[in-house]
PDB file of C-alpha atoms and ligand atoms in Angstrom:
ATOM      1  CA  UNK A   1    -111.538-117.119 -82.194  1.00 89.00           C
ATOM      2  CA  UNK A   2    -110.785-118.693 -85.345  1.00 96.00           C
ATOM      3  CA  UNK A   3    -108.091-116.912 -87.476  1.00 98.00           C
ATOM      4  CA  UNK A   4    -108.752-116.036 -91.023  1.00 98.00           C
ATOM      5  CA  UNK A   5    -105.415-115.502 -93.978  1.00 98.00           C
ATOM      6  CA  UNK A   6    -105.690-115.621 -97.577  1.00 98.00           C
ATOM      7  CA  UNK A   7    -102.705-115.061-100.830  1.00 98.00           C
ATOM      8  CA  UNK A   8    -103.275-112.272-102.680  1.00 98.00           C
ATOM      9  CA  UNK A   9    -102.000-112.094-106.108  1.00 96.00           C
ATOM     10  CA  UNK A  10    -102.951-112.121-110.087  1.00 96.00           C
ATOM     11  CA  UNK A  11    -102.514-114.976-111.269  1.00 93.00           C
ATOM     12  CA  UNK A  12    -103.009-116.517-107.909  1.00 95.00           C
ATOM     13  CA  UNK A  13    -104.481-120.025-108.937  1.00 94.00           C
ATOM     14  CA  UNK A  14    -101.609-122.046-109.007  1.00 90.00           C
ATOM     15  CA  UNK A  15    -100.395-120.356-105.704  1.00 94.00           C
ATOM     16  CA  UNK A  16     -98.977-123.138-103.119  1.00 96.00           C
ATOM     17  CA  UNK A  17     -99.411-121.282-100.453  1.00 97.00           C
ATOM     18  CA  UNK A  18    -103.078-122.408 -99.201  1.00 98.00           C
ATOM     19  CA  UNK A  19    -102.004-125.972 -99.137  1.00 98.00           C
ATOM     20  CA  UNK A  20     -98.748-125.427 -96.911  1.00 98.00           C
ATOM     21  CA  UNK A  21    -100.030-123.286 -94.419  1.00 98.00           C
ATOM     22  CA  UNK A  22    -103.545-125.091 -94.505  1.00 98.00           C
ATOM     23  CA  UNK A  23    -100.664-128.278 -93.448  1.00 98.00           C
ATOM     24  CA  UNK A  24     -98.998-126.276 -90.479  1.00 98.00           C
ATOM     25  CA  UNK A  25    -102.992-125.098 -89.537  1.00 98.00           C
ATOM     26  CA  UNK A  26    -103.856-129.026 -89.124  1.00 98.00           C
ATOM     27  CA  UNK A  27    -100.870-130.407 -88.022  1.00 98.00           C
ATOM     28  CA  UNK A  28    -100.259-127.688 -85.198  1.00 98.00           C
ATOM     29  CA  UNK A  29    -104.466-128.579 -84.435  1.00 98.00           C
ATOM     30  CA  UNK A  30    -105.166-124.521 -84.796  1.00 98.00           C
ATOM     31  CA  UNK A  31    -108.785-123.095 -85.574  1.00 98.00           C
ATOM     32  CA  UNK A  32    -107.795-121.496 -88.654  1.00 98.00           C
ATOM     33  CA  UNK A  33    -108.299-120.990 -92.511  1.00 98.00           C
ATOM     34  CA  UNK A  34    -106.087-119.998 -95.502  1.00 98.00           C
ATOM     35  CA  UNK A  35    -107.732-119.323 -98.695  1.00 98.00           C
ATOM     36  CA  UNK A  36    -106.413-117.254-102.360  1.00 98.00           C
ATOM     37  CA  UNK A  37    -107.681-113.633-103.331  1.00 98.00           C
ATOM     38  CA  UNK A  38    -107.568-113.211-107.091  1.00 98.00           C
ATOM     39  CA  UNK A  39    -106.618-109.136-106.324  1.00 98.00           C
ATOM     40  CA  UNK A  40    -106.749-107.540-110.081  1.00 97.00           C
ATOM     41  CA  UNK A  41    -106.556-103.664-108.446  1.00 98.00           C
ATOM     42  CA  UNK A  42    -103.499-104.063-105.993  1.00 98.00           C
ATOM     43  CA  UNK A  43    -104.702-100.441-104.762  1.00 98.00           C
ATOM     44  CA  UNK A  44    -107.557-101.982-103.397  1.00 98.00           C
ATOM     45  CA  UNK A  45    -105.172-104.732-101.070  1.00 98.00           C
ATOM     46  CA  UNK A  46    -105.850-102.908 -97.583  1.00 98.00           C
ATOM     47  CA  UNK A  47    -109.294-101.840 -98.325  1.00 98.00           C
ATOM     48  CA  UNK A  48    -109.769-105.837 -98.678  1.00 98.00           C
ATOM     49  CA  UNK A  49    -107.622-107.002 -95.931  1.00 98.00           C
ATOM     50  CA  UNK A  50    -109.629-105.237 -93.746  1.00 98.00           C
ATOM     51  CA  UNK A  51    -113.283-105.953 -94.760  1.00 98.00           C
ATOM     52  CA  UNK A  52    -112.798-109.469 -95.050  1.00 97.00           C
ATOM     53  CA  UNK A  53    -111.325-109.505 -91.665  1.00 98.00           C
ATOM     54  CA  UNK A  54    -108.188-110.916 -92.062  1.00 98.00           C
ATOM     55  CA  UNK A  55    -105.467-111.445 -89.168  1.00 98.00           C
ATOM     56  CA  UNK A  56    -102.453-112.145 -92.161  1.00 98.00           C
ATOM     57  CA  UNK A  57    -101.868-112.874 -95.727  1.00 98.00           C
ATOM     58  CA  UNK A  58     -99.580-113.142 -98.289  1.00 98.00           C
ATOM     59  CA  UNK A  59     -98.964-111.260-100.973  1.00 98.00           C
ATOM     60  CA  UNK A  60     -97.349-112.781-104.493  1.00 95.00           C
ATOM     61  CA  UNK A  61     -96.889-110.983-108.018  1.00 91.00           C
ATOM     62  CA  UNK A  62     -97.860-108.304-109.236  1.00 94.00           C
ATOM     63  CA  UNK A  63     -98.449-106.734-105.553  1.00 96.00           C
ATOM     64  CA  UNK A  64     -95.681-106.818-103.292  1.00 96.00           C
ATOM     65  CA  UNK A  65     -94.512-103.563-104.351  1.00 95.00           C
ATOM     66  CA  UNK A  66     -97.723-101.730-103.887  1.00 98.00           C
ATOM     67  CA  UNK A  67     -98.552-103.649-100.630  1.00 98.00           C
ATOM     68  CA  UNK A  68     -95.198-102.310 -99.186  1.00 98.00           C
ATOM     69  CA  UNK A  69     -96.781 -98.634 -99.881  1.00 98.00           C
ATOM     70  CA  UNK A  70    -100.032 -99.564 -98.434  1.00 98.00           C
ATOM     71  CA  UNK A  71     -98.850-100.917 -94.968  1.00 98.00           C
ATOM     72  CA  UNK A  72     -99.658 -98.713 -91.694  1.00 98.00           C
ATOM     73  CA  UNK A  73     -95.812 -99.646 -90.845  1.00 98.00           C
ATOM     74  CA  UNK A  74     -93.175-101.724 -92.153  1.00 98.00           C
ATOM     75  CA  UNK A  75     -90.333-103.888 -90.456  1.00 98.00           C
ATOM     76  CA  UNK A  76     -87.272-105.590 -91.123  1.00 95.00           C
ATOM     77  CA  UNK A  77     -85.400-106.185 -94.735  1.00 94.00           C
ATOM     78  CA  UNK A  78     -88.732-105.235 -96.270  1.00 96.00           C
ATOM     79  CA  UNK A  79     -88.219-101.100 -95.673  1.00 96.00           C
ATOM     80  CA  UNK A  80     -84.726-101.608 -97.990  1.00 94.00           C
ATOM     81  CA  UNK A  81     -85.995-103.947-100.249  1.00 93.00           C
ATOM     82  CA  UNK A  82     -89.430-101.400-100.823  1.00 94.00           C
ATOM     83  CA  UNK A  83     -91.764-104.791-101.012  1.00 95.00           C
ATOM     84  CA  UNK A  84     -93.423-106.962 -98.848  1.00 97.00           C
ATOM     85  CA  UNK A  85     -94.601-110.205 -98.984  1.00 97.00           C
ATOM     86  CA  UNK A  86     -96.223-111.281 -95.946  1.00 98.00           C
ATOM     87  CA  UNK A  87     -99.153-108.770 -93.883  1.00 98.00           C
ATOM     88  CA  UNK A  88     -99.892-108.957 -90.104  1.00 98.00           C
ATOM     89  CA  UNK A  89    -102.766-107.428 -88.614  1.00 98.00           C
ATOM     90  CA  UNK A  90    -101.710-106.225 -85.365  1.00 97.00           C
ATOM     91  CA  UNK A  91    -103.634-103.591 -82.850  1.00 97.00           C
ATOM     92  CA  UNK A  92    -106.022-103.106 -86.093  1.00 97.00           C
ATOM     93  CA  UNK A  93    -103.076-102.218 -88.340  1.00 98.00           C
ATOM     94  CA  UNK A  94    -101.484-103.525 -91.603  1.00 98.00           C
ATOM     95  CA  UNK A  95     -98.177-104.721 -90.615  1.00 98.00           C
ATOM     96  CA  UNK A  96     -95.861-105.475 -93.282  1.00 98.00           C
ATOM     97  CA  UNK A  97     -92.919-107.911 -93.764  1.00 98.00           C
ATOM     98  CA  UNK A  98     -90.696-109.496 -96.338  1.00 97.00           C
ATOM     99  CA  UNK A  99     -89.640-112.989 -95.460  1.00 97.00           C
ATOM    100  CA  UNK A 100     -88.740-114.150 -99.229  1.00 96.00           C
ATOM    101  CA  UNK A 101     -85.100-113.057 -98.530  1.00 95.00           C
ATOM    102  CA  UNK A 102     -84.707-114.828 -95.311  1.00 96.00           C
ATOM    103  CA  UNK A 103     -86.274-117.328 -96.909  1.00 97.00           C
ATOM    104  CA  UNK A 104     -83.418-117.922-100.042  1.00 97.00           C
ATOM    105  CA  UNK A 105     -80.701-117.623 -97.183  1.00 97.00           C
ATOM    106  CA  UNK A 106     -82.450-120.292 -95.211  1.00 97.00           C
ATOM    107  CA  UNK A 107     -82.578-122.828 -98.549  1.00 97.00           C
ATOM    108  CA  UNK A 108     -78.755-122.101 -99.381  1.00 98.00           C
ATOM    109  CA  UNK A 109     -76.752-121.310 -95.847  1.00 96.00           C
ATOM    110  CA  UNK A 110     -75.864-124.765 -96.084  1.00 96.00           C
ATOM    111  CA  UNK A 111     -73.426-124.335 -99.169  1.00 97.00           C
ATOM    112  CA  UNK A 112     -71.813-121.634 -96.925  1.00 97.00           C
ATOM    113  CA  UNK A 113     -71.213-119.110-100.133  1.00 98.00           C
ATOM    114  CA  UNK A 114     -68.943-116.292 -99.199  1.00 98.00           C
ATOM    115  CA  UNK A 115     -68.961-114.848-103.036  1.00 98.00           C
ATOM    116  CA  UNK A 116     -71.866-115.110-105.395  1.00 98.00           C
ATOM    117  CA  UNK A 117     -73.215-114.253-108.827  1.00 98.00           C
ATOM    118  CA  UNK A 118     -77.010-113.204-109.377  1.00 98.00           C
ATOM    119  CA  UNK A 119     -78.333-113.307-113.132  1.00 98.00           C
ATOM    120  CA  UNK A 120     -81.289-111.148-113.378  1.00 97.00           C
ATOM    121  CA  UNK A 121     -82.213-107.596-111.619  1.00 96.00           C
ATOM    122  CA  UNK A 122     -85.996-107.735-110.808  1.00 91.00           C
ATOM    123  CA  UNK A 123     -87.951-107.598-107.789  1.00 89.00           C
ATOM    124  CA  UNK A 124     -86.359-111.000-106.675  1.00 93.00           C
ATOM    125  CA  UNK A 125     -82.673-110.128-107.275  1.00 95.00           C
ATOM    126  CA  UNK A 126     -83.169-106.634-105.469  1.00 94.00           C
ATOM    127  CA  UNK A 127     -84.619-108.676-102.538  1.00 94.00           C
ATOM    128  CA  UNK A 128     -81.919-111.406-102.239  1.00 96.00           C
ATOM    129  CA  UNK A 129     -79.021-109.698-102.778  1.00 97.00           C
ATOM    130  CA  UNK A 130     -79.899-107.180-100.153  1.00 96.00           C
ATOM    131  CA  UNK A 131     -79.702-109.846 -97.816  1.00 96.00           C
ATOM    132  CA  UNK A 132     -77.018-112.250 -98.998  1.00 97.00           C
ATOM    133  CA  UNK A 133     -74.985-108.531 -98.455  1.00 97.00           C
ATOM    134  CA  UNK A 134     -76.201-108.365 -94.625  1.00 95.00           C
ATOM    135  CA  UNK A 135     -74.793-111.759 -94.318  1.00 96.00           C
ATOM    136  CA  UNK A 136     -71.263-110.621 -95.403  1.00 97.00           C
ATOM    137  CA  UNK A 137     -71.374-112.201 -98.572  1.00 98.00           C
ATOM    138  CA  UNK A 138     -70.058-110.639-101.745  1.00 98.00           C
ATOM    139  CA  UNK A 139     -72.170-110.562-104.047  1.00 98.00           C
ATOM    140  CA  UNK A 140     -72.253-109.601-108.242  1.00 98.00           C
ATOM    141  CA  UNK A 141     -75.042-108.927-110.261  1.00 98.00           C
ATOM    142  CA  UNK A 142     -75.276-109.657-114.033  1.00 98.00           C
ATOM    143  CA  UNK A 143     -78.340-108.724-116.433  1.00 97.00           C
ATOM    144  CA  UNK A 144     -79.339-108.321-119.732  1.00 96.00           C
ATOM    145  CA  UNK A 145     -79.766-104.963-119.589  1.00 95.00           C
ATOM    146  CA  UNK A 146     -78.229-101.720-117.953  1.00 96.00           C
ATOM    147  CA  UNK A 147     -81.951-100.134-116.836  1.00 96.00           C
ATOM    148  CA  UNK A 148     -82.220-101.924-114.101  1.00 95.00           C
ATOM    149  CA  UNK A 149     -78.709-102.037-112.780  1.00 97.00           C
ATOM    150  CA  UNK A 150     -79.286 -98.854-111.432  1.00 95.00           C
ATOM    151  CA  UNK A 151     -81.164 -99.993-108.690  1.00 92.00           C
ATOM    152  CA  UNK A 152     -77.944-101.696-106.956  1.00 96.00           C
ATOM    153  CA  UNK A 153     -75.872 -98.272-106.823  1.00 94.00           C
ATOM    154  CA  UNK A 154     -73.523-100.857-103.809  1.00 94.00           C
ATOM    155  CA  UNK A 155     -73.176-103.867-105.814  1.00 97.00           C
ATOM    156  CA  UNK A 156     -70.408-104.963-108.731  1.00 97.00           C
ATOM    157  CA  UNK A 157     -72.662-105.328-111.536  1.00 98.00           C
ATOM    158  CA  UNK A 158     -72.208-106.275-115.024  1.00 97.00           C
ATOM    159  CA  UNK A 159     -74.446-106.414-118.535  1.00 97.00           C
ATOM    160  CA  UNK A 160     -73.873-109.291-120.407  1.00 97.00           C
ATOM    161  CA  UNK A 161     -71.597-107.520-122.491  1.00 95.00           C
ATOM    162  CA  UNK A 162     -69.495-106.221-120.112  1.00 95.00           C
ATOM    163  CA  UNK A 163     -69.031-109.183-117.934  1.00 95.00           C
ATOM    164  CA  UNK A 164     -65.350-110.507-117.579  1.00 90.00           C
ATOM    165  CA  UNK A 165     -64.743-113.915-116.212  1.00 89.00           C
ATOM    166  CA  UNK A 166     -64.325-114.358-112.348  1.00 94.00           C
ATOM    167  CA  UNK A 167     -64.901-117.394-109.559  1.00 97.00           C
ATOM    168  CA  UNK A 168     -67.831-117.610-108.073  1.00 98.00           C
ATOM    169  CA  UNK A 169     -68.768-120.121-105.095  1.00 98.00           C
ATOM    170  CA  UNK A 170     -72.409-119.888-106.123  1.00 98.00           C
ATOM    171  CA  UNK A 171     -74.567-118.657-109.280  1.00 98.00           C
ATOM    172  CA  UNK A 172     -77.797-117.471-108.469  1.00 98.00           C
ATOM    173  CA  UNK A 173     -80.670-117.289-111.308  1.00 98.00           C
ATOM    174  CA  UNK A 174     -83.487-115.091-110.521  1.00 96.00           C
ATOM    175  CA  UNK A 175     -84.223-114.176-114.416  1.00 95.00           C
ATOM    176  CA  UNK A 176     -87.587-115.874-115.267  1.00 90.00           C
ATOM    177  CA  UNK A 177     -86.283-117.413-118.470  1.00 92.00           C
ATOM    178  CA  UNK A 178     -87.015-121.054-118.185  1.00 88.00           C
ATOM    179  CA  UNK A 179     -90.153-120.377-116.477  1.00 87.00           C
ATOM    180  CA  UNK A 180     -92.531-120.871-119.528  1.00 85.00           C
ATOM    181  CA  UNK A 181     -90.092-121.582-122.102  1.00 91.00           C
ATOM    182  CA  UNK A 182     -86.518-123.723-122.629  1.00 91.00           C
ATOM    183  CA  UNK A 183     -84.426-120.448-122.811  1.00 96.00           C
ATOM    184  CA  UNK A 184     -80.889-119.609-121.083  1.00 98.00           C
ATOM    185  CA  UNK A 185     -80.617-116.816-118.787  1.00 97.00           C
ATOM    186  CA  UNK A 186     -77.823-115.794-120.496  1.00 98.00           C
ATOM    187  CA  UNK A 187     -76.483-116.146-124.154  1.00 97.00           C
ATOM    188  CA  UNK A 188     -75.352-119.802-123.993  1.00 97.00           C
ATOM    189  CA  UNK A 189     -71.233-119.482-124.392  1.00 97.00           C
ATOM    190  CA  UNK A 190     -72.009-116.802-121.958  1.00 97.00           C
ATOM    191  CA  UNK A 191     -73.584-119.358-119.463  1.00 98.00           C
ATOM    192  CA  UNK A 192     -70.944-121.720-119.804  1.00 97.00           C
ATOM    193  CA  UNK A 193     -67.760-119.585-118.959  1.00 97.00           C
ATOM    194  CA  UNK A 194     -70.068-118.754-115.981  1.00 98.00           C
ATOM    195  CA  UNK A 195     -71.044-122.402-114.752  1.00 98.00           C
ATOM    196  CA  UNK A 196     -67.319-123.358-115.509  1.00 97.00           C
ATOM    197  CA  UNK A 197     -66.426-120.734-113.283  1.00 97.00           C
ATOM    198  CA  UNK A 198     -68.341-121.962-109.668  1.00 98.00           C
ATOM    199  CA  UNK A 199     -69.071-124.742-107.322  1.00 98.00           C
ATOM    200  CA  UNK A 200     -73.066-124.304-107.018  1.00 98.00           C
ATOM    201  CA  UNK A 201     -75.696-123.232-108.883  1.00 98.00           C
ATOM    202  CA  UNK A 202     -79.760-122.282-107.780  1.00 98.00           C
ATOM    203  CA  UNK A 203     -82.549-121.526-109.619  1.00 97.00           C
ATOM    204  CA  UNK A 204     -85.064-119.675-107.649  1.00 96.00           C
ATOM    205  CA  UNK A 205     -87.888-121.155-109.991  1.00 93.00           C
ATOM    206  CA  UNK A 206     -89.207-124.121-108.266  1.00 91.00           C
ATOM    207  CA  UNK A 207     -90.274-128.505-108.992  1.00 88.00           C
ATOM    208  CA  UNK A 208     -88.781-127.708-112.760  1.00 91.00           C
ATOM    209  CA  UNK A 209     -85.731-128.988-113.683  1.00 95.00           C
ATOM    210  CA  UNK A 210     -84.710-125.866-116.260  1.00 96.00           C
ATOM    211  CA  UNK A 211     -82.381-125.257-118.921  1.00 97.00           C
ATOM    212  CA  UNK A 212     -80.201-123.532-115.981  1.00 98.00           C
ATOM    213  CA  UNK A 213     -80.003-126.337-113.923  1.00 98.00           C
ATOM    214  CA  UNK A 214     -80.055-128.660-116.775  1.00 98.00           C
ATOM    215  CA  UNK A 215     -76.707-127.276-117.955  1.00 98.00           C
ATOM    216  CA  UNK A 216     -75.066-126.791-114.786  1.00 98.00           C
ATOM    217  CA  UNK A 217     -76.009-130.675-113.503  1.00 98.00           C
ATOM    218  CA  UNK A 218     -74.079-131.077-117.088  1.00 98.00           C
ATOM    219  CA  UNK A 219     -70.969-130.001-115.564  1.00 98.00           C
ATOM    220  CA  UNK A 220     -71.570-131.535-112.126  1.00 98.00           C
ATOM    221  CA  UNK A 221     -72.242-128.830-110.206  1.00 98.00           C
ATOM    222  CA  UNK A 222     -74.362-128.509-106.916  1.00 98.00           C
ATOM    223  CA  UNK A 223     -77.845-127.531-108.171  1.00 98.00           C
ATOM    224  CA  UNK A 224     -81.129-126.733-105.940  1.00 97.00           C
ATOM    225  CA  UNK A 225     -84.335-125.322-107.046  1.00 96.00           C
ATOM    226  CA  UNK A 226     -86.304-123.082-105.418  1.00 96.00           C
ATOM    227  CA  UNK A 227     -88.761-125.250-103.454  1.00 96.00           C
ATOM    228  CA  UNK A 228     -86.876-125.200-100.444  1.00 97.00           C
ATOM    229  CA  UNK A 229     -86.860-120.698-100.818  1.00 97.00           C
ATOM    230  CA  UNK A 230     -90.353-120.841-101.365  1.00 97.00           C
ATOM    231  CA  UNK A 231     -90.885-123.454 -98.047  1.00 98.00           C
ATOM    232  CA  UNK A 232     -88.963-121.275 -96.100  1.00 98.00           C
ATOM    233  CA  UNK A 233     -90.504-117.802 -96.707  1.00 98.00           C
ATOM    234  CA  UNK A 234     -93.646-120.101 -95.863  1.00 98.00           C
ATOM    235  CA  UNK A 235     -92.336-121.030 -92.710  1.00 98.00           C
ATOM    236  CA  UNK A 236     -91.384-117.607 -91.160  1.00 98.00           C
ATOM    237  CA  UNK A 237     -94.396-115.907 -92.043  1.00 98.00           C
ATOM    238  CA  UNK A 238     -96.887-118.175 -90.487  1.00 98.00           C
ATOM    239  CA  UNK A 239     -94.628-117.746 -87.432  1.00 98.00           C
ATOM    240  CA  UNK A 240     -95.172-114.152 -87.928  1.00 98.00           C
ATOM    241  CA  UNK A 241     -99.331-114.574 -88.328  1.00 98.00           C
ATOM    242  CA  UNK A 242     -98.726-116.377 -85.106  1.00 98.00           C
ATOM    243  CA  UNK A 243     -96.219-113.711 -83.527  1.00 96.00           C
ATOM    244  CA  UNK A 244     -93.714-116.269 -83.237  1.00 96.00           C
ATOM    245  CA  UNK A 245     -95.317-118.789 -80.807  1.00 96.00           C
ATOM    246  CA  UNK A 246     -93.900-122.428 -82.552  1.00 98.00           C
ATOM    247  CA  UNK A 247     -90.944-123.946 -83.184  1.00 97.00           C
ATOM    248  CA  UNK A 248     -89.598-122.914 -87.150  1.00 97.00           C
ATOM    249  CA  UNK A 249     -88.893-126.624 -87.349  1.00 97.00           C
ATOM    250  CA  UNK A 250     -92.387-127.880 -86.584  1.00 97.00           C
ATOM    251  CA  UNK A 251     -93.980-125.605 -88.940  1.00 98.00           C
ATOM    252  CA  UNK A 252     -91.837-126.453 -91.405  1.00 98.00           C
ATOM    253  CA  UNK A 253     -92.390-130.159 -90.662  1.00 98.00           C
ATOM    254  CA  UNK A 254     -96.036-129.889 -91.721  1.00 98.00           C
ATOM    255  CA  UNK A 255     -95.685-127.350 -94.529  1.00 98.00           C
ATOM    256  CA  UNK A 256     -93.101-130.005 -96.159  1.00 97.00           C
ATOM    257  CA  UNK A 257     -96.259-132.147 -96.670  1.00 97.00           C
ATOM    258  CA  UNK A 258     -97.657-129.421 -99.289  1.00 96.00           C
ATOM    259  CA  UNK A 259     -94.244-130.284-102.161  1.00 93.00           C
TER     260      UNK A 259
HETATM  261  P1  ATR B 301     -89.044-110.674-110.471  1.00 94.13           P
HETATM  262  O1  ATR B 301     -89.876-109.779-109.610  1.00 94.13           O
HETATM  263  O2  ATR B 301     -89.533-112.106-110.509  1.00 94.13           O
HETATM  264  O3  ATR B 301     -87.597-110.604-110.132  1.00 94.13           O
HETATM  265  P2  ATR B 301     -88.940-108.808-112.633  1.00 94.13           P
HETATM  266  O4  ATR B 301     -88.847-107.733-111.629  1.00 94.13           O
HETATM  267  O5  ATR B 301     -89.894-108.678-113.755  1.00 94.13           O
HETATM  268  O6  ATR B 301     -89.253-110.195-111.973  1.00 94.13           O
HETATM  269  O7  ATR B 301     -87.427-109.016-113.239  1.00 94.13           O
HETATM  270  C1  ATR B 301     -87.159-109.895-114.258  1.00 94.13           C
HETATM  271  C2  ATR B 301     -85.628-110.003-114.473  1.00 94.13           C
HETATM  272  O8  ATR B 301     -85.391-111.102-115.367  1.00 94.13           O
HETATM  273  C3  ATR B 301     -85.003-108.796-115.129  1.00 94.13           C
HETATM  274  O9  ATR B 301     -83.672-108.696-114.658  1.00 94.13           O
HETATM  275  C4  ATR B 301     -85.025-109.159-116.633  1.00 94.13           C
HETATM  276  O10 ATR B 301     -84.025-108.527-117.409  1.00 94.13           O
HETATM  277  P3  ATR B 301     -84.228-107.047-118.023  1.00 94.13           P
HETATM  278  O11 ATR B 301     -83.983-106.081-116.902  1.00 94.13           O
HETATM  279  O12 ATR B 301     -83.210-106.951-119.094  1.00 94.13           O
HETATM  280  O13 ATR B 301     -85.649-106.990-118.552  1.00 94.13           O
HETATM  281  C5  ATR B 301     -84.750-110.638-116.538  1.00 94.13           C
HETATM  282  N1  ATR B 301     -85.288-111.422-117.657  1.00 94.13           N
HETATM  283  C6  ATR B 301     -86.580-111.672-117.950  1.00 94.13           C
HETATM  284  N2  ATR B 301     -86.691-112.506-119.006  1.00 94.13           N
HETATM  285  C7  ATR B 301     -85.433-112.821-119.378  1.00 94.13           C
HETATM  286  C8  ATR B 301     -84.861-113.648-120.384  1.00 94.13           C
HETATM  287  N3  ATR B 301     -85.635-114.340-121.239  1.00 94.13           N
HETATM  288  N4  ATR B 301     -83.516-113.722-120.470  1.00 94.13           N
HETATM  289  C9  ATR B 301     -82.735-113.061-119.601  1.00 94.13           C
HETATM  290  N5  ATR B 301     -83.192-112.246-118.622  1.00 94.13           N
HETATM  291  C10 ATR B 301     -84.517-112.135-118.506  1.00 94.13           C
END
């Protein structure tokens, strides 16, 4: 029976998604589609999942947080990160995941960080720093403001007033300045004890070379963007919508075709 997955988000136009698992669906010769939901009412997500019949999806901004309440039962790194962004149907129930984490630690194991430095607190620092602290690594967190610090009670964390200078092997931005604009994540002196200060630095925004990266390619650093993150957390949940019948590599063989 063919097998039927769709992104939910809002926006959701300019999702990737569709065209990287549509790859894997093709190149793995599966009877399968994967289309985009424009969700406005995140409430609605399950009622929707289930009348359109879906076996999985994936779920993008604004909805992971409120798809993480909706699921019959959660597993893995989602339940401590309290969002999921990747929904299995399984014996008629919403199972949820979170494979975005797994999927940053896939795009940067290579650089073999042992001590790291996040800019930003959001949904995506919560998510990745929960992780990267599974792994062993130590990690730092450094924001703009001192709300949101609250919600890493087991971290070191910093505002940017308060931050004093350390090494870093790797500095992580998850801040969404330089998304739609040319701004810093940080004041720029700021940036620049910080990128003086480490080996590597990532932007988790992805195919844009921004004022982040700009600056720390300045200063010959390592830099990577965050196609590889966003591949990744591709790859694993299409192994999940498939309960983990192919080889990661193939998968991500095909999906590569989509950047
Ligand atoms: P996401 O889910 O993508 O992580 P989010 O939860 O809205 O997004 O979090 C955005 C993060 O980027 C926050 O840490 C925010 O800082 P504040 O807590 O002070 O709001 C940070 N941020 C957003 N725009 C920024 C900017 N222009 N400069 C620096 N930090 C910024």
């Amino acid at each position: 029976m063919a097998k039927h997955f769709t992104i939910f988000g809002n926006p959701v136009q300019h999702s990737i998604s569709p065209k990287m698992h549509s790859f894997a669906i093709e190149g793995l010769s599966l009877d399968a589609t994967y289309d985009k939901t424009l969700l406005e009412d995140g409430t609605k997500l399950k009622e929707v999942f289930f009348e359109n019949k879906l076996d999985g999806a994936n779920v993008t901004v604004p909805h992971k947080e409120i798809a993480y309440k909706l699921c019959d039962e959660v597993r893995g790194i989602a339940k401590d990160i309290k969002a999921v962004n990747t929904l299995v149907l399984e014996d008629n129930k919403m199972i949820g995941y979170n494979t975005d984490a797994w999927g940053f630690y896939q795009s940067i194991k290579e650089y073999d960080a042992k001590d790291v430095l996040i800019l930003g607190a959001g949904g995506t620092s919560k998510a990745i720093s929960l992780f990267l602290k599974q792994k062993g690594i130590k990690v730092s967190i450094i924001n703009r403001s001192s709300k949101r610090l609250k919600d890493f009670k087991d971290f070191q964390t910093f505002t940017w007033d308060s931050y004093h200078d350390s090494y870093h092997d790797m500095v992580i931005n998850t801040t969404s300045a330089g998304l739609s604009d040319d701004s810093y994540p940080t004041p720029k002196d700021l940036l620049d004890k910080i990128l003086s200060n480490t080996k590597t630095a990532v932007d988790v925004i992805y195919n844009k070379n921004t004022p982040f990266l700009q600056l720390a390619k300045e200063k010959n650093l390592k830099t990577k963007d965050g196609s590889d993150m966003l591949l990744f957390q591709g790859v694993k949940a299409f192994n999940l919508f498939y309960h983990d019948r192919f080889d990661e590599k193939d998968i991500e063989k095909f999906m590569r075709k989509a950047f």
